JSON list of C-alpha atoms in Angstrom, two decimals:
[
{"chain": "A", "resi": 300, "resn": "MET", "atom": "CA", "xyz": [29.17, -12.91, 6.79]},
{"chain": "A", "resi": 301, "resn": "SER", "atom": "CA", "xyz": [26.66, -11.01, 4.64]},
{"chain": "A", "resi": 302, "resn": "THR", "atom": "CA", "xyz": [23.09, -12.27, 4.56]},
{"chain": "A", "resi": 303, "resn": "THR", "atom": "CA", "xyz": [22.10, -10.06, 1.63]},
{"chain": "A", "resi": 304, "resn": "THR", "atom": "CA", "xyz": [21.63, -11.24, -1.93]},
{"chain": "A", "resi": 305, "resn": "THR", "atom": "CA", "xyz": [21.51, -9.67, -5.38]},
{"chain": "A", "resi": 306, "resn": "LYS", "atom": "CA", "xyz": [19.58, -12.52, -6.96]},
{"chain": "A", "resi": 307, "resn": "PRO", "atom": "CA", "xyz": [16.40, -11.44, -8.75]},
{"chain": "A", "resi": 308, "resn": "PHE", "atom": "CA", "xyz": [12.95, -12.54, -7.64]},
{"chain": "A", "resi": 309, "resn": "LYS", "atom": "CA", "xyz": [9.50, -12.54, -9.21]},
{"chain": "A", "resi": 310, "resn": "LEU", "atom": "CA", "xyz": [7.03, -9.90, -8.02]},
{"chain": "A", "resi": 311, "resn": "TYR", "atom": "CA", "xyz": [3.36, -10.60, -8.66]},
{"chain": "A", "resi": 312, "resn": "HIS", "atom": "CA", "xyz": [1.33, -7.41, -8.49]},
{"chain": "A", "resi": 313, "resn": "PHE", "atom": "CA", "xyz": [-1.75, -5.51, -9.72]},
{"chain": "A", "resi": 314, "resn": "TYR", "atom": "CA", "xyz": [-1.11, -2.00, -10.97]},
{"chain": "A", "resi": 315, "resn": "VAL", "atom": "CA", "xyz": [-3.94, -0.28, -9.07]},
{"chain": "A", "resi": 316, "resn": "CYS", "atom": "CA", "xyz": [-3.60, -2.11, -5.75]},
{"chain": "A", "resi": 317, "resn": "PRO", "atom": "CA", "xyz": [-2.52, 0.17, -2.87]},
{"chain": "A", "resi": 318, "resn": "TYR", "atom": "CA", "xyz": [-0.87, -2.83, -1.21]},
{"chain": "A", "resi": 319, "resn": "CYS", "atom": "CA", "xyz": [1.23, -3.54, -4.31]},
{"chain": "A", "resi": 320, "resn": "LYS", "atom": "CA", "xyz": [2.28, -0.02, -5.21]},
{"chain": "A", "resi": 321, "resn": "PRO", "atom": "CA", "xyz": [4.66, 0.46, -2.23]},
{"chain": "A", "resi": 322, "resn": "ILE", "atom": "CA", "xyz": [6.61, -2.67, -3.16]},
{"chain": "A", "resi": 323, "resn": "TYR", "atom": "CA", "xyz": [6.66, -1.78, -6.85]},
{"chain": "A", "resi": 324, "resn": "TYR", "atom": "CA", "xyz": [7.98, 1.69, -5.99]},
{"chain": "A", "resi": 325, "resn": "PHE", "atom": "CA", "xyz": [10.47, 0.40, -3.42]},
{"chain": "A", "resi": 326, "resn": "VAL", "atom": "CA", "xyz": [12.16, -2.24, -5.58]},
{"chain": "A", "resi": 327, "resn": "ASN", "atom": "CA", "xyz": [12.59, 0.25, -8.41]},
{"chain": "A", "resi": 328, "resn": "LYS", "atom": "CA", "xyz": [13.74, 3.03, -6.10]},
{"chain": "A", "resi": 329, "resn": "THR", "atom": "CA", "xyz": [16.39, 0.82, -4.49]},
{"chain": "A", "resi": 330, "resn": "GLN", "atom": "CA", "xyz": [17.21, -0.95, -7.78]},
{"chain": "A", "resi": 331, "resn": "ILE", "atom": "CA", "xyz": [16.57, -4.43, -6.40]},
{"chain": "A", "resi": 332, "resn": "PRO", "atom": "CA", "xyz": [16.76, -6.95, -9.27]},
{"chain": "A", "resi": 333, "resn": "HIS", "atom": "CA", "xyz": [13.34, -8.42, -9.94]},
{"chain": "A", "resi": 334, "resn": "GLU", "atom": "CA", "xyz": [10.86, -9.50, -12.60]},
{"chain": "A", "resi": 335, "resn": "ALA", "atom": "CA", "xyz": [7.51, -7.76, -12.26]},
{"chain": "A", "resi": 336, "resn": "ILE", "atom": "CA", "xyz": [4.57, -9.95, -13.28]},
{"chain": "A", "resi": 337, "resn": "HIS", "atom": "CA", "xyz": [1.25, -8.14, -13.58]},
{"chain": "A", "resi": 338, "resn": "LEU", "atom": "CA", "xyz": [-1.91, -10.04, -12.68]},
{"chain": "A", "resi": 339, "resn": "ASP", "atom": "CA", "xyz": [-5.17, -8.48, -13.83]},
{"chain": "A", "resi": 340, "resn": "LEU", "atom": "CA", "xyz": [-7.49, -9.00, -10.88]},
{"chain": "A", "resi": 341, "resn": "LEU", "atom": "CA", "xyz": [-10.43, -7.75, -12.92]},
{"chain": "A", "resi": 342, "resn": "LYS", "atom": "CA", "xyz": [-9.95, -10.76, -15.21]},
{"chain": "A", "resi": 343, "resn": "GLY", "atom": "CA", "xyz": [-9.46, -13.19, -12.33]},
{"chain": "A", "resi": 344, "resn": "GLU", "atom": "CA", "xyz": [-5.79, -13.87, -13.08]},
{"chain": "A", "resi": 345, "resn": "ASN", "atom": "CA", "xyz": [-5.18, -14.14, -9.35]},
{"chain": "A", "resi": 346, "resn": "ARG", "atom": "CA", "xyz": [-7.56, -17.10, -9.13]},
{"chain": "A", "resi": 347, "resn": "THR", "atom": "CA", "xyz": [-5.80, -19.44, -11.54]},
{"chain": "A", "resi": 348, "resn": "PRO", "atom": "CA", "xyz": [-4.50, -22.75, -10.18]},
{"chain": "A", "resi": 349, "resn": "GLU", "atom": "CA", "xyz": [-0.96, -21.62, -11.00]},
{"chain": "A", "resi": 350, "resn": "TYR", "atom": "CA", "xyz": [-1.20, -18.48, -8.89]},
{"chain": "A", "resi": 351, "resn": "LEU", "atom": "CA", "xyz": [-3.17, -20.12, -6.08]},
{"chain": "A", "resi": 352, "resn": "ALA", "atom": "CA", "xyz": [-0.25, -22.53, -5.76]},
{"chain": "A", "resi": 353, "resn": "ILE", "atom": "CA", "xyz": [1.87, -19.46, -4.94]},
{"chain": "A", "resi": 354, "resn": "ASN", "atom": "CA", "xyz": [-0.65, -17.66, -2.73]},
{"chain": "A", "resi": 355, "resn": "PRO", "atom": "CA", "xyz": [-3.61, -19.81, -1.64]},
{"chain": "A", "resi": 356, "resn": "PHE", "atom": "CA", "xyz": [-5.46, -16.66, -0.60]},
{"chain": "A", "resi": 357, "resn": "GLY", "atom": "CA", "xyz": [-5.41, -15.41, -4.19]},
{"chain": "A", "resi": 358, "resn": "ARG", "atom": "CA", "xyz": [-4.21, -11.98, -3.16]},
{"chain": "A", "resi": 359, "resn": "VAL", "atom": "CA", "xyz": [-1.40, -9.75, -4.37]},
{"chain": "A", "resi": 360, "resn": "PRO", "atom": "CA", "xyz": [1.39, -8.91, -3.87]},
{"chain": "A", "resi": 361, "resn": "ALA", "atom": "CA", "xyz": [3.50, -12.04, -3.66]},
{"chain": "A", "resi": 362, "resn": "ILE", "atom": "CA", "xyz": [7.15, -12.76, -4.38]},
{"chain": "A", "resi": 363, "resn": "VAL", "atom": "CA", "xyz": [8.97, -15.90, -5.42]},
{"chain": "A", "resi": 364, "resn": "GLU", "atom": "CA", "xyz": [12.73, -16.21, -4.95]},
{"chain": "A", "resi": 365, "resn": "GLU", "atom": "CA", "xyz": [14.96, -18.11, -7.39]},
{"chain": "A", "resi": 366, "resn": "ASP", "atom": "CA", "xyz": [15.06, -21.11, -5.07]},
{"chain": "A", "resi": 367, "resn": "GLY", "atom": "CA", "xyz": [11.25, -21.26, -4.91]},
{"chain": "A", "resi": 368, "resn": "PHE", "atom": "CA", "xyz": [10.80, -19.50, -1.56]},
{"chain": "A", "resi": 369, "resn": "VAL", "atom": "CA", "xyz": [7.39, -17.77, -1.52]},
{"chain": "A", "resi": 370, "resn": "LEU", "atom": "CA", "xyz": [6.24, -14.81, 0.54]},
{"chain": "A", "resi": 371, "resn": "PHE", "atom": "CA", "xyz": [3.12, -12.65, 0.50]},
{"chain": "A", "resi": 372, "resn": "GLU", "atom": "CA", "xyz": [1.43, -9.85, 2.45]},
{"chain": "A", "resi": 373, "resn": "SER", "atom": "CA", "xyz": [2.72, -6.39, 1.60]},
{"chain": "A", "resi": 374, "resn": "SER", "atom": "CA", "xyz": [4.35, -5.26, 4.85]},
{"chain": "A", "resi": 375, "resn": "THR", "atom": "CA", "xyz": [5.96, -8.67, 5.40]},
{"chain": "A", "resi": 376, "resn": "VAL", "atom": "CA", "xyz": [7.44, -8.58, 1.89]},
{"chain": "A", "resi": 377, "resn": "LEU", "atom": "CA", "xyz": [8.82, -5.06, 2.39]},
{"chain": "A", "resi": 378, "resn": "LYS", "atom": "CA", "xyz": [10.54, -5.99, 5.66]},
{"chain": "A", "resi": 379, "resn": "TYR", "atom": "CA", "xyz": [11.89, -9.20, 4.16]},
{"chain": "A", "resi": 380, "resn": "LEU", "atom": "CA", "xyz": [13.42, -7.31, 1.23]},
{"chain": "A", "resi": 381, "resn": "CYS", "atom": "CA", "xyz": [15.14, -4.91, 3.62]},
{"chain": "A", "resi": 382, "resn": "ASN", "atom": "CA", "xyz": [16.51, -7.87, 5.57]},
{"chain": "A", "resi": 383, "resn": "THR", "atom": "CA", "xyz": [17.79, -9.72, 2.50]},
{"chain": "A", "resi": 384, "resn": "ARG", "atom": "CA", "xyz": [18.91, -6.91, 0.18]},
{"chain": "A", "resi": 385, "resn": "ASP", "atom": "CA", "xyz": [21.42, -4.10, 0.54]},
{"chain": "A", "resi": 386, "resn": "VAL", "atom": "CA", "xyz": [19.21, -1.03, 0.89]},
{"chain": "A", "resi": 387, "resn": "PRO", "atom": "CA", "xyz": [19.65, 2.28, 2.77]},
{"chain": "A", "resi": 388, "resn": "ASP", "atom": "CA", "xyz": [19.11, 1.85, 6.49]},
{"chain": "A", "resi": 389, "resn": "HIS", "atom": "CA", "xyz": [16.46, 4.56, 6.86]},
{"chain": "A", "resi": 390, "resn": "TRP", "atom": "CA", "xyz": [13.85, 2.38, 5.18]},
{"chain": "A", "resi": 391, "resn": "TYR", "atom": "CA", "xyz": [13.91, -0.22, 7.97]},
{"chain": "A", "resi": 392, "resn": "PRO", "atom": "CA", "xyz": [16.59, 0.72, 10.53]},
{"chain": "A", "resi": 393, "resn": "LYS", "atom": "CA", "xyz": [18.79, -1.91, 12.10]},
{"chain": "A", "resi": 394, "resn": "ASP", "atom": "CA", "xyz": [18.79, -0.05, 15.42]},
{"chain": "A", "resi": 395, "resn": "PRO", "atom": "CA", "xyz": [16.21, -1.96, 17.53]},
{"chain": "A", "resi": 396, "resn": "ARG", "atom": "CA", "xyz": [14.47, 1.13, 18.87]},
{"chain": "A", "resi": 397, "resn": "LYS", "atom": "CA", "xyz": [14.20, 2.82, 15.50]},
{"chain": "A", "resi": 398, "resn": "ARG", "atom": "CA", "xyz": [13.05, -0.41, 13.87]},
{"chain": "A", "resi": 399, "resn": "SER", "atom": "CA", "xyz": [10.44, -0.93, 16.56]},
{"chain": "A", "resi": 400, "resn": "GLN", "atom": "CA", "xyz": [8.73, 2.28, 15.47]},
{"chain": "A", "resi": 401, "resn": "VAL", "atom": "CA", "xyz": [8.27, 0.90, 11.95]},
{"chain": "A", "resi": 402, "resn": "ASP", "atom": "CA", "xyz": [7.07, -2.45, 13.32]},
{"chain": "A", "resi": 403, "resn": "LEU", "atom": "CA", "xyz": [4.62, -0.65, 15.63]},
{"chain": "A", "resi": 404, "resn": "PHE", "atom": "CA", "xyz": [3.21, 1.23, 12.66]},
{"chain": "A", "resi": 405, "resn": "PHE", "atom": "CA", "xyz": [2.75, -1.99, 10.68]},
{"chain": "A", "resi": 406, "resn": "ASP", "atom": "CA", "xyz": [0.87, -3.61, 13.58]},
{"chain": "A", "resi": 407, "resn": "TRP", "atom": "CA", "xyz": [-1.53, -0.65, 13.61]},
{"chain": "A", "resi": 408, "resn": "TYR", "atom": "CA", "xyz": [-1.75, -0.44, 9.83]},
{"chain": "A", "resi": 409, "resn": "GLN", "atom": "CA", "xyz": [-3.06, -3.99, 9.37]},
{"chain": "A", "resi": 410, "resn": "VAL", "atom": "CA", "xyz": [-6.42, -2.95, 10.82]},
{"chain": "A", "resi": 411, "resn": "ALA", "atom": "CA", "xyz": [-6.41, 0.81, 10.27]},
{"chain": "A", "resi": 412, "resn": "THR", "atom": "CA", "xyz": [-6.46, 0.79, 6.47]},
{"chain": "A", "resi": 413, "resn": "LYS", "atom": "CA", "xyz": [-9.92, -0.76, 6.53]},
{"chain": "A", "resi": 414, "resn": "ALA", "atom": "CA", "xyz": [-11.17, 2.70, 7.48]},
{"chain": "A", "resi": 415, "resn": "PHE", "atom": "CA", "xyz": [-9.81, 4.12, 4.21]},
{"chain": "A", "resi": 416, "resn": "SER", "atom": "CA", "xyz": [-11.50, 1.37, 2.22]},
{"chain": "A", "resi": 417, "resn": "ALA", "atom": "CA", "xyz": [-14.81, 1.69, 4.07]},
{"chain": "A", "resi": 418, "resn": "TYR", "atom": "CA", "xyz": [-14.92, 5.42, 3.36]},
{"chain": "A", "resi": 419, "resn": "PHE", "atom": "CA", "xyz": [-13.96, 4.99, -0.29]},
{"chain": "A", "resi": 420, "resn": "TYR", "atom": "CA", "xyz": [-16.65, 2.39, -0.93]},
{"chain": "A", "resi": 421, "resn": "SER", "atom": "CA", "xyz": [-19.25, 4.50, 0.88]},
{"chain": "A", "resi": 422, "resn": "LYS", "atom": "CA", "xyz": [-18.64, 7.12, -1.80]},
{"chain": "A", "resi": 423, "resn": "ASN", "atom": "CA", "xyz": [-18.85, 4.54, -4.57]},
{"chain": "A", "resi": 424, "resn": "PRO", "atom": "CA", "xyz": [-22.01, 2.53, -3.84]},
{"chain": "A", "resi": 425, "resn": "GLU", "atom": "CA", "xyz": [-22.00, 1.14, -7.40]},
{"chain": "A", "resi": 426, "resn": "LEU", "atom": "CA", "xyz": [-19.02, -1.02, -6.50]},
{"chain": "A", "resi": 427, "resn": "PRO", "atom": "CA", "xyz": [-19.23, -4.29, -4.53]},
{"chain": "A", "resi": 428, "resn": "ASN", "atom": "CA", "xyz": [-18.00, -3.56, -1.02]},
{"chain": "A", "resi": 429, "resn": "ARG", "atom": "CA", "xyz": [-15.28, -6.00, 0.02]},
{"chain": "A", "resi": 430, "resn": "VAL", "atom": "CA", "xyz": [-14.86, -4.55, 3.50]},
{"chain": "A", "resi": 431, "resn": "PRO", "atom": "CA", "xyz": [-17.25, -4.78, 6.47]},
{"chain": "A", "resi": 432, "resn": "VAL", "atom": "CA", "xyz": [-19.99, -2.15, 6.36]},
{"chain": "A", "resi": 433, "resn": "VAL", "atom": "CA", "xyz": [-19.63, 0.41, 9.16]},
{"chain": "A", "resi": 434, "resn": "GLU", "atom": "CA", "xyz": [-22.34, 2.71, 10.48]},
{"chain": "A", "resi": 435, "resn": "ASP", "atom": "CA", "xyz": [-20.43, 5.95, 9.93]},
{"chain": "A", "resi": 436, "resn": "PRO", "atom": "CA", "xyz": [-17.47, 5.56, 7.51]},
{"chain": "A", "resi": 437, "resn": "GLN", "atom": "CA", "xyz": [-16.41, 9.20, 7.85]},
{"chain": "A", "resi": 438, "resn": "GLU", "atom": "CA", "xyz": [-16.32, 9.01, 11.64]},
{"chain": "A", "resi": 439, "resn": "LEU", "atom": "CA", "xyz": [-14.18, 5.85, 11.46]},
{"chain": "A", "resi": 440, "resn": "LEU", "atom": "CA", "xyz": [-11.87, 7.42, 8.88]},
{"chain": "A", "resi": 441, "resn": "GLU", "atom": "CA", "xyz": [-11.33, 10.56, 10.94]},
{"chain": "A", "resi": 442, "resn": "LYS", "atom": "CA", "xyz": [-10.71, 8.54, 14.09]},
{"chain": "A", "resi": 443, "resn": "THR", "atom": "CA", "xyz": [-8.03, 6.64, 12.13]},
{"chain": "A", "resi": 444, "resn": "LEU", "atom": "CA", "xyz": [-6.49, 9.80, 10.69]},
{"chain": "A", "resi": 445, "resn": "GLY", "atom": "CA", "xyz": [-6.39, 11.29, 14.18]},
{"chain": "A", "resi": 446, "resn": "GLU", "atom": "CA", "xyz": [-4.51, 8.24, 15.46]},
{"chain": "A", "resi": 447, "resn": "LEU", "atom": "CA", "xyz": [-2.07, 8.47, 12.58]},
{"chain": "A", "resi": 448, "resn": "GLU", "atom": "CA", "xyz": [-1.39, 12.15, 13.24]},
{"chain": "A", "resi": 449, "resn": "LYS", "atom": "CA", "xyz": [-1.22, 12.11, 17.05]},
{"chain": "A", "resi": 450, "resn": "THR", "atom": "CA", "xyz": [0.28, 8.67, 17.74]},
{"chain": "A", "resi": 451, "resn": "PHE", "atom": "CA", "xyz": [2.71, 8.21, 14.87]},
{"chain": "A", "resi": 452, "resn": "LEU", "atom": "CA", "xyz": [3.49, 11.52, 13.16]},
{"chain": "A", "resi": 453, "resn": "ARG", "atom": "CA", "xyz": [3.48, 13.71, 16.28]},
{"chain": "A", "resi": 454, "resn": "ASP", "atom": "CA", "xyz": [6.16, 16.38, 15.75]},
{"chain": "A", "resi": 455, "resn": "ARG", "atom": "CA", "xyz": [8.24, 14.32, 13.32]},
{"chain": "A", "resi": 456, "resn": "LYS", "atom": "CA", "xyz": [8.74, 14.93, 9.62]},
{"chain": "A", "resi": 457, "resn": "PHE", "atom": "CA", "xyz": [7.71, 11.39, 8.73]},
{"chain": "A", "resi": 458, "resn": "LEU", "atom": "CA", "xyz": [5.68, 8.69, 10.47]},
{"chain": "A", "resi": 459, "resn": "THR", "atom": "CA", "xyz": [8.44, 6.95, 12.42]},
{"chain": "A", "resi": 460, "resn": "SER", "atom": "CA", "xyz": [11.31, 9.48, 12.44]},
{"chain": "A", "resi": 461, "resn": "ASP", "atom": "CA", "xyz": [12.63, 12.52, 10.59]},
{"chain": "A", "resi": 462, "resn": "GLU", "atom": "CA", "xyz": [13.60, 10.24, 7.70]},
{"chain": "A", "resi": 463, "resn": "ILE", "atom": "CA", "xyz": [11.25, 8.52, 5.30]},
{"chain": "A", "resi": 464, "resn": "SER", "atom": "CA", "xyz": [10.72, 4.82, 6.02]},
{"chain": "A", "resi": 465, "resn": "LEU", "atom": "CA", "xyz": [8.69, 1.84, 4.87]},
{"chain": "A", "resi": 466, "resn": "ALA", "atom": "CA", "xyz": [5.82, 3.15, 6.98]},
{"chain": "A", "resi": 467, "resn": "ASP", "atom": "CA", "xyz": [5.39, 6.26, 4.85]},
{"chain": "A", "resi": 468, "resn": "ILE", "atom": "CA", "xyz": [5.41, 4.54, 1.48]},
{"chain": "A", "resi": 469, "resn": "GLN", "atom": "CA", "xyz": [3.20, 1.73, 2.77]},
{"chain": "A", "resi": 470, "resn": "ILE", "atom": "CA", "xyz": [0.25, 4.00, 3.52]},
{"chain": "A", "resi": 471, "resn": "ILE", "atom": "CA", "xyz": [0.63, 6.94, 1.12]},
{"chain": "A", "resi": 472, "resn": "PHE", "atom": "CA", "xyz": [-1.29, 5.25, -1.71]},
{"chain": "A", "resi": 473, "resn": "PHE", "atom": "CA", "xyz": [-4.36, 4.91, 0.52]},
{"chain": "A", "resi": 474, "resn": "PHE", "atom": "CA", "xyz": [-4.40, 8.70, 0.59]},
{"chain": "A", "resi": 475, "resn": "GLY", "atom": "CA", "xyz": [-4.69, 8.51, -3.18]},
{"chain": "A", "resi": 476, "resn": "ASN", "atom": "CA", "xyz": [-8.08, 6.86, -2.69]},
{"chain": "A", "resi": 477, "resn": "LEU", "atom": "CA", "xyz": [-9.09, 9.78, -0.47]},
{"chain": "A", "resi": 478, "resn": "ASP", "atom": "CA", "xyz": [-7.97, 12.18, -3.18]},
{"chain": "A", "resi": 479, "resn": "ARG", "atom": "CA", "xyz": [-10.16, 10.36, -5.68]},
{"chain": "A", "resi": 480, "resn": "VAL", "atom": "CA", "xyz": [-13.28, 10.97, -3.58]},
{"chain": "A", "resi": 481, "resn": "LYS", "atom": "CA", "xyz": [-12.16, 14.55, -2.84]},
{"chain": "A", "resi": 482, "resn": "TYR", "atom": "CA", "xyz": [-11.66, 14.13, 0.90]},
{"chain": "A", "resi": 483, "resn": "GLU", "atom": "CA", "xyz": [-9.67, 17.10, 2.24]},
{"chain": "A", "resi": 484, "resn": "LEU", "atom": "CA", "xyz": [-7.28, 16.88, 5.18]},
{"chain": "A", "resi": 485, "resn": "THR", "atom": "CA", "xyz": [-8.33, 20.25, 6.58]},
{"chain": "A", "resi": 486, "resn": "LYS", "atom": "CA", "xyz": [-8.98, 18.76, 10.04]},
{"chain": "A", "resi": 487, "resn": "PHE", "atom": "CA", "xyz": [-5.50, 17.22, 10.04]},
{"chain": "A", "resi": 488, "resn": "PRO", "atom": "CA", "xyz": [-2.93, 19.89, 9.10]},
{"chain": "A", "resi": 489, "resn": "GLY", "atom": "CA", "xyz": [-0.10, 17.75, 10.42]},
{"chain": "A", "resi": 490, "resn": "LEU", "atom": "CA", "xyz": [-1.01, 14.94, 8.05]},
{"chain": "A", "resi": 491, "resn": "GLN", "atom": "CA", "xyz": [-1.35, 17.38, 5.17]},
{"chain": "A", "resi": 492, "resn": "GLY", "atom": "CA", "xyz": [2.20, 18.57, 5.84]},
{"chain": "A", "resi": 493, "resn": "TRP", "atom": "CA", "xyz": [3.41, 14.96, 6.04]},
{"chain": "A", "resi": 494, "resn": "LYS", "atom": "CA", "xyz": [1.67, 14.08, 2.79]},
{"chain": "A", "resi": 495, "resn": "ASP", "atom": "CA", "xyz": [3.26, 17.08, 1.08]},
{"chain": "A", "resi": 496, "resn": "ARG", "atom": "CA", "xyz": [6.70, 15.99, 2.30]},
{"chain": "A", "resi": 497, "resn": "VAL", "atom": "CA", "xyz": [6.24, 12.43, 1.08]},
{"chain": "A", "resi": 498, "resn": "LEU", "atom": "CA", "xyz": [5.05, 13.64, -2.32]},
{"chain": "A", "resi": 499, "resn": "ALA", "atom": "CA", "xyz": [8.01, 16.00, -2.55]},
{"chain": "A", "resi": 500, "resn": "THR", "atom": "CA", "xyz": [10.15, 12.86, -3.00]},
{"chain": "A", "resi": 501, "resn": "ASP", "atom": "CA", "xyz": [10.45, 10.82, -6.17]},
{"chain": "A", "resi": 502, "resn": "ILE", "atom": "CA", "xyz": [7.40, 8.77, -5.21]},
{"chain": "A", "resi": 503, "resn": "LYS", "atom": "CA", "xyz": [5.18, 11.55, -6.62]},
{"chain": "A", "resi": 504, "resn": "PRO", "atom": "CA", "xyz": [5.16, 10.32, -10.27]},
{"chain": "A", "resi": 505, "resn": "GLU", "atom": "CA", "xyz": [4.13, 6.83, -9.11]},
{"chain": "A", "resi": 506, "resn": "TYR", "atom": "CA", "xyz": [1.42, 8.37, -6.90]},
{"chain": "A", "resi": 507, "resn": "GLU", "atom": "CA", "xyz": [0.05, 10.47, -9.76]},
{"chain": "A", "resi": 508, "resn": "LYS", "atom": "CA", "xyz": [0.13, 7.47, -12.07]},
{"chain": "A", "resi": 509, "resn": "TYR", "atom": "CA", "xyz": [-1.80, 5.50, -9.46]},
{"chain": "A", "resi": 510, "resn": "LEU", "atom": "CA", "xyz": [-4.50, 8.20, -9.33]},
{"chain": "A", "resi": 511, "resn": "VAL", "atom": "CA", "xyz": [-4.99, 8.12, -13.09]},
{"chain": "A", "resi": 512, "resn": "GLU", "atom": "CA", "xyz": [-4.86, 4.36, -13.52]},
{"chain": "A", "resi": 513, "resn": "SER", "atom": "CA", "xyz": [-7.01, 3.51, -10.50]},
{"chain": "A", "resi": 514, "resn": "SER", "atom": "CA", "xyz": [-9.66, 6.05, -11.52]},
{"chain": "A", "resi": 515, "resn": "LYS", "atom": "CA", "xyz": [-9.91, 4.45, -14.94]},
{"chain": "A", "resi": 516, "resn": "ALA", "atom": "CA", "xyz": [-9.96, 0.93, -13.50]},
{"chain": "A", "resi": 517, "resn": "PHE", "atom": "CA", "xyz": [-12.79, 1.74, -11.09]},
{"chain": "A", "resi": 518, "resn": "GLU", "atom": "CA", "xyz": [-14.81, 3.49, -13.79]},
{"chain": "A", "resi": 519, "resn": "ASP", "atom": "CA", "xyz": [-14.42, 0.35, -15.91]},
{"chain": "A", "resi": 520, "resn": "MET", "atom": "CA", "xyz": [-15.56, -1.72, -12.93]},
{"chain": "A", "resi": 521, "resn": "LYS", "atom": "CA", "xyz": [-18.64, 0.46, -12.44]},
{"chain": "A", "resi": 522, "resn": "LYS", "atom": "CA", "xyz": [-19.61, 0.04, -16.10]},
{"chain": "A", "resi": 523, "resn": "ALA", "atom": "CA", "xyz": [-19.05, -3.71, -15.95]},
{"chain": "A", "resi": 524, "resn": "PHE", "atom": "CA", "xyz": [-21.27, -4.10, -12.86]},
{"chain": "A", "resi": 525, "resn": "ALA", "atom": "CA", "xyz": [-23.91, -1.83, -14.36]},
{"chain": "A", "resi": 526, "resn": "ASN", "atom": "CA", "xyz": [-24.01, -3.88, -17.55]},
{"chain": "A", "resi": 527, "resn": "LYS", "atom": "CA", "xyz": [-24.16, -7.08, -15.55]},
{"chain": "A", "resi": 528, "resn": "ALA", "atom": "CA", "xyz": [-27.09, -5.76, -13.53]},
{"chain": "A", "resi": 529, "resn": "GLU", "atom": "CA", "xyz": [-28.96, -4.70, -16.67]},
{"chain": "A", "resi": 530, "resn": "SER", "atom": "CA", "xyz": [-28.51, -8.11, -18.25]},
{"chain": "A", "resi": 531, "resn": "LYS", "atom": "CA", "xyz": [-30.23, -9.90, -15.35]}
]
C-alpha cells in the first residue's frame, strides 16, 4: 500500500531565507503540488496571530497539509516530503545506510550553520546580529568548512554519496552568503569542487536569484536601521 500523496500543501516561506530556499527549489524541481505563500519577515508578517497559530516560533519555512497537519523546521520538512511524496530516491535514499548519511549530515548541520551566520554578520556590523557573538568568526567558519570537507565530502562527488541529495541543497545557499561577503574557498579546494558540481545542476538559477535578492534585501535593511538610528 502506497503511503505517498499528490495532494497539494501550503508552503510558507521568505524569499531570501537560506532555510526556505532549499524547500522552494525542491518542490519545484520535483513538481510536488503546492501553494507557495510568501511572508515578508521585514514587515513582520511572520508575527501575526494567524501565522503564529501555524508556527508558534514565528519562523519560516512551515507547511500545512490539506487536512490541517502542520510541520516546520527546514530539514524536517524536506525529509517529510520525501517520505510522503513520490520523488527520486537519491534525494533521501530508502536504503538505511545511505539514508543514515543524510541524517548524519542534518544532525551536524543544525549547529554548524551558525558559523556561516556569525561570519556573515561580522562583515555586516550595521545589521542586528541574531546569532551568538563569537570571538573569532573566521576561525569558527574555517573549522566548520574543514569538518564539511573532511568528514562529509571526503572523496565523494557530493556530501553524502556520488549523487546529489537533500544535504547538498540544504546547505548550498549558505555559501551564497559567503559569496556576498567575498569569502574565497581557496583553503578548501574539495569544497570548491563540490560547490561547482552543485551549481552545475539546475539549482544555479535559483542560487543566482538568491544572491541578487538577498543583497538587495540586506541593503534595504541597512538603510532602515540607519534611518531608525538617526531618528532617535
